[in-house]
């Protein structure tokens, strides 16, 4: 008996998180201004990007954190936020006035 299938083909693409897979990272497009915010990434927002995004000052962001549930930063020095958490806050809470 011969169970060899000559029509079978197999291809494998390694996940992008594996070291050395620079092709996947090069194809990933930045969703932020990389020149203006070199400290940011597609998953992390730096302090200046957050301030510019909302066109607000530091004290407004602090007030939003205390009174309107704005996400806490993931690092205090330097300040960094998870981009998806900020976008979720905008979508679900950011457009409403504090009661």
PDB file of C-alpha atoms in Angstrom:
ATOM      1  CA  UNK A   1       0.000   0.000   0.000  1.00  0.00           C
ATOM      2  CA  UNK A   2       1.196   3.466  -0.842  1.00  0.00           C
ATOM      3  CA  UNK A   3      -0.394   6.381   1.030  1.00  0.00           C
ATOM      4  CA  UNK A   4       1.668   9.189  -0.489  1.00  0.00           C
ATOM      5  CA  UNK A   5      -0.467  12.005  -1.892  1.00  0.00           C
ATOM      6  CA  UNK A   6       1.452  13.832  -4.610  1.00  0.00           C
ATOM      7  CA  UNK A   7      -1.102  16.694  -4.713  1.00  0.00           C
ATOM      8  CA  UNK A   8      -0.423  17.772  -1.132  1.00  0.00           C
ATOM      9  CA  UNK A   9       1.303  21.111  -0.519  1.00  0.00           C
ATOM     10  CA  UNK A  10       2.209  22.881   2.691  1.00  0.00           C
ATOM     11  CA  UNK A  11       3.202  26.460   3.373  1.00  0.00           C
ATOM     12  CA  UNK A  12       4.061  28.155   6.632  1.00  0.00           C
ATOM     13  CA  UNK A  13       4.383  31.791   7.562  1.00  0.00           C
ATOM     14  CA  UNK A  14       5.932  32.412  10.982  1.00  0.00           C
ATOM     15  CA  UNK A  15       4.047  34.789  13.317  1.00  0.00           C
ATOM     16  CA  UNK A  16       5.151  38.417  13.322  1.00  0.00           C
ATOM     17  CA  UNK A  17       6.177  38.352  16.989  1.00  0.00           C
ATOM     18  CA  UNK A  18       8.986  35.865  16.381  1.00  0.00           C
ATOM     19  CA  UNK A  19      12.475  37.402  16.367  1.00  0.00           C
ATOM     20  CA  UNK A  20      13.910  37.923  12.923  1.00  0.00           C
ATOM     21  CA  UNK A  21      10.562  38.275  11.200  1.00  0.00           C
ATOM     22  CA  UNK A  22      11.292  41.803  10.012  1.00  0.00           C
ATOM     23  CA  UNK A  23       9.203  41.439   6.861  1.00  0.00           C
ATOM     24  CA  UNK A  24       5.972  41.434   8.876  1.00  0.00           C
ATOM     25  CA  UNK A  25       7.101  44.425  10.918  1.00  0.00           C
ATOM     26  CA  UNK A  26       8.160  46.375   7.857  1.00  0.00           C
ATOM     27  CA  UNK A  27       4.737  45.797   6.300  1.00  0.00           C
ATOM     28  CA  UNK A  28       2.964  47.065   9.434  1.00  0.00           C
ATOM     29  CA  UNK A  29       2.011  50.661   8.807  1.00  0.00           C
ATOM     30  CA  UNK A  30       2.229  53.234  11.557  1.00  0.00           C
ATOM     31  CA  UNK A  31      -1.125  54.644  12.647  1.00  0.00           C
ATOM     32  CA  UNK A  32       0.553  57.660  14.229  1.00  0.00           C
ATOM     33  CA  UNK A  33       3.052  60.311  13.141  1.00  0.00           C
ATOM     34  CA  UNK A  34       6.334  58.480  13.736  1.00  0.00           C
ATOM     35  CA  UNK A  35       8.432  61.580  13.078  1.00  0.00           C
ATOM     36  CA  UNK A  36       6.486  63.796  15.477  1.00  0.00           C
ATOM     37  CA  UNK A  37       6.031  61.107  18.170  1.00  0.00           C
ATOM     38  CA  UNK A  38       9.059  58.790  18.052  1.00  0.00           C
ATOM     39  CA  UNK A  39       8.215  57.527  21.561  1.00  0.00           C
ATOM     40  CA  UNK A  40       4.831  56.191  20.383  1.00  0.00           C
ATOM     41  CA  UNK A  41       3.965  52.962  18.604  1.00  0.00           C
ATOM     42  CA  UNK A  42       0.859  51.377  17.120  1.00  0.00           C
ATOM     43  CA  UNK A  43      -0.030  50.108  20.595  1.00  0.00           C
ATOM     44  CA  UNK A  44       1.349  52.869  22.861  1.00  0.00           C
ATOM     45  CA  UNK A  45       0.652  56.635  22.912  1.00  0.00           C
ATOM     46  CA  UNK A  46       3.204  59.008  24.404  1.00  0.00           C
ATOM     47  CA  UNK A  47       2.156  61.957  26.562  1.00  0.00           C
ATOM     48  CA  UNK A  48       2.633  64.568  23.825  1.00  0.00           C
ATOM     49  CA  UNK A  49       0.575  62.548  21.354  1.00  0.00           C
ATOM     50  CA  UNK A  50      -2.303  62.320  23.842  1.00  0.00           C
ATOM     51  CA  UNK A  51      -2.162  66.073  24.508  1.00  0.00           C
ATOM     52  CA  UNK A  52      -2.073  66.875  20.787  1.00  0.00           C
ATOM     53  CA  UNK A  53      -4.779  64.337  19.940  1.00  0.00           C
ATOM     54  CA  UNK A  54      -7.262  65.961  22.327  1.00  0.00           C
ATOM     55  CA  UNK A  55      -5.832  69.486  21.952  1.00  0.00           C
ATOM     56  CA  UNK A  56      -5.918  69.778  25.738  1.00  0.00           C
ATOM     57  CA  UNK A  57      -3.391  70.503  28.452  1.00  0.00           C
ATOM     58  CA  UNK A  58      -1.867  68.239  31.060  1.00  0.00           C
ATOM     59  CA  UNK A  59      -4.266  69.349  33.804  1.00  0.00           C
ATOM     60  CA  UNK A  60      -7.311  68.476  31.669  1.00  0.00           C
ATOM     61  CA  UNK A  61      -6.031  64.926  31.183  1.00  0.00           C
ATOM     62  CA  UNK A  62      -5.444  64.649  34.954  1.00  0.00           C
ATOM     63  CA  UNK A  63      -8.997  65.884  35.613  1.00  0.00           C
ATOM     64  CA  UNK A  64     -10.406  63.384  33.083  1.00  0.00           C
ATOM     65  CA  UNK A  65      -8.533  60.584  34.856  1.00  0.00           C
ATOM     66  CA  UNK A  66     -10.059  61.577  38.203  1.00  0.00           C
ATOM     67  CA  UNK A  67     -13.577  62.542  37.121  1.00  0.00           C
ATOM     68  CA  UNK A  68     -14.359  60.929  33.755  1.00  0.00           C
ATOM     69  CA  UNK A  69     -12.606  57.578  33.823  1.00  0.00           C
ATOM     70  CA  UNK A  70      -9.830  58.382  31.366  1.00  0.00           C
ATOM     71  CA  UNK A  71      -7.421  55.417  31.274  1.00  0.00           C
ATOM     72  CA  UNK A  72      -4.527  55.415  33.688  1.00  0.00           C
ATOM     73  CA  UNK A  73      -1.096  55.550  32.059  1.00  0.00           C
ATOM     74  CA  UNK A  74       0.843  52.299  31.913  1.00  0.00           C
ATOM     75  CA  UNK A  75       4.017  54.120  32.940  1.00  0.00           C
ATOM     76  CA  UNK A  76       4.438  57.257  35.005  1.00  0.00           C
ATOM     77  CA  UNK A  77       7.835  58.391  33.803  1.00  0.00           C
ATOM     78  CA  UNK A  78       7.594  58.875  30.921  1.00  0.00           C
ATOM     79  CA  UNK A  79       3.811  58.912  30.640  1.00  0.00           C
ATOM     80  CA  UNK A  80       2.486  56.292  28.207  1.00  0.00           C
ATOM     81  CA  UNK A  81      -1.040  55.053  27.462  1.00  0.00           C
ATOM     82  CA  UNK A  82      -2.341  51.964  25.717  1.00  0.00           C
ATOM     83  CA  UNK A  83      -3.729  53.273  22.424  1.00  0.00           C
ATOM     84  CA  UNK A  84      -6.690  50.868  22.342  1.00  0.00           C
ATOM     85  CA  UNK A  85      -7.746  51.910  25.879  1.00  0.00           C
ATOM     86  CA  UNK A  86      -7.728  55.598  24.903  1.00  0.00           C
ATOM     87  CA  UNK A  87      -9.731  54.898  21.724  1.00  0.00           C
ATOM     88  CA  UNK A  88     -12.227  52.789  23.676  1.00  0.00           C
ATOM     89  CA  UNK A  89     -12.640  55.606  26.204  1.00  0.00           C
ATOM     90  CA  UNK A  90     -13.332  58.058  23.354  1.00  0.00           C
ATOM     91  CA  UNK A  91     -15.904  55.725  21.827  1.00  0.00           C
ATOM     92  CA  UNK A  92     -17.771  54.860  25.031  1.00  0.00           C
ATOM     93  CA  UNK A  93     -17.234  57.703  27.506  1.00  0.00           C
ATOM     94  CA  UNK A  94     -15.218  60.561  26.083  1.00  0.00           C
ATOM     95  CA  UNK A  95     -18.059  62.218  24.208  1.00  0.00           C
ATOM     96  CA  UNK A  96     -20.302  62.589  27.255  1.00  0.00           C
ATOM     97  CA  UNK A  97     -20.297  65.407  29.765  1.00  0.00           C
ATOM     98  CA  UNK A  98     -19.584  64.584  33.379  1.00  0.00           C
ATOM     99  CA  UNK A  99     -22.833  64.422  35.358  1.00  0.00           C
TER     100      UNK A  99
END
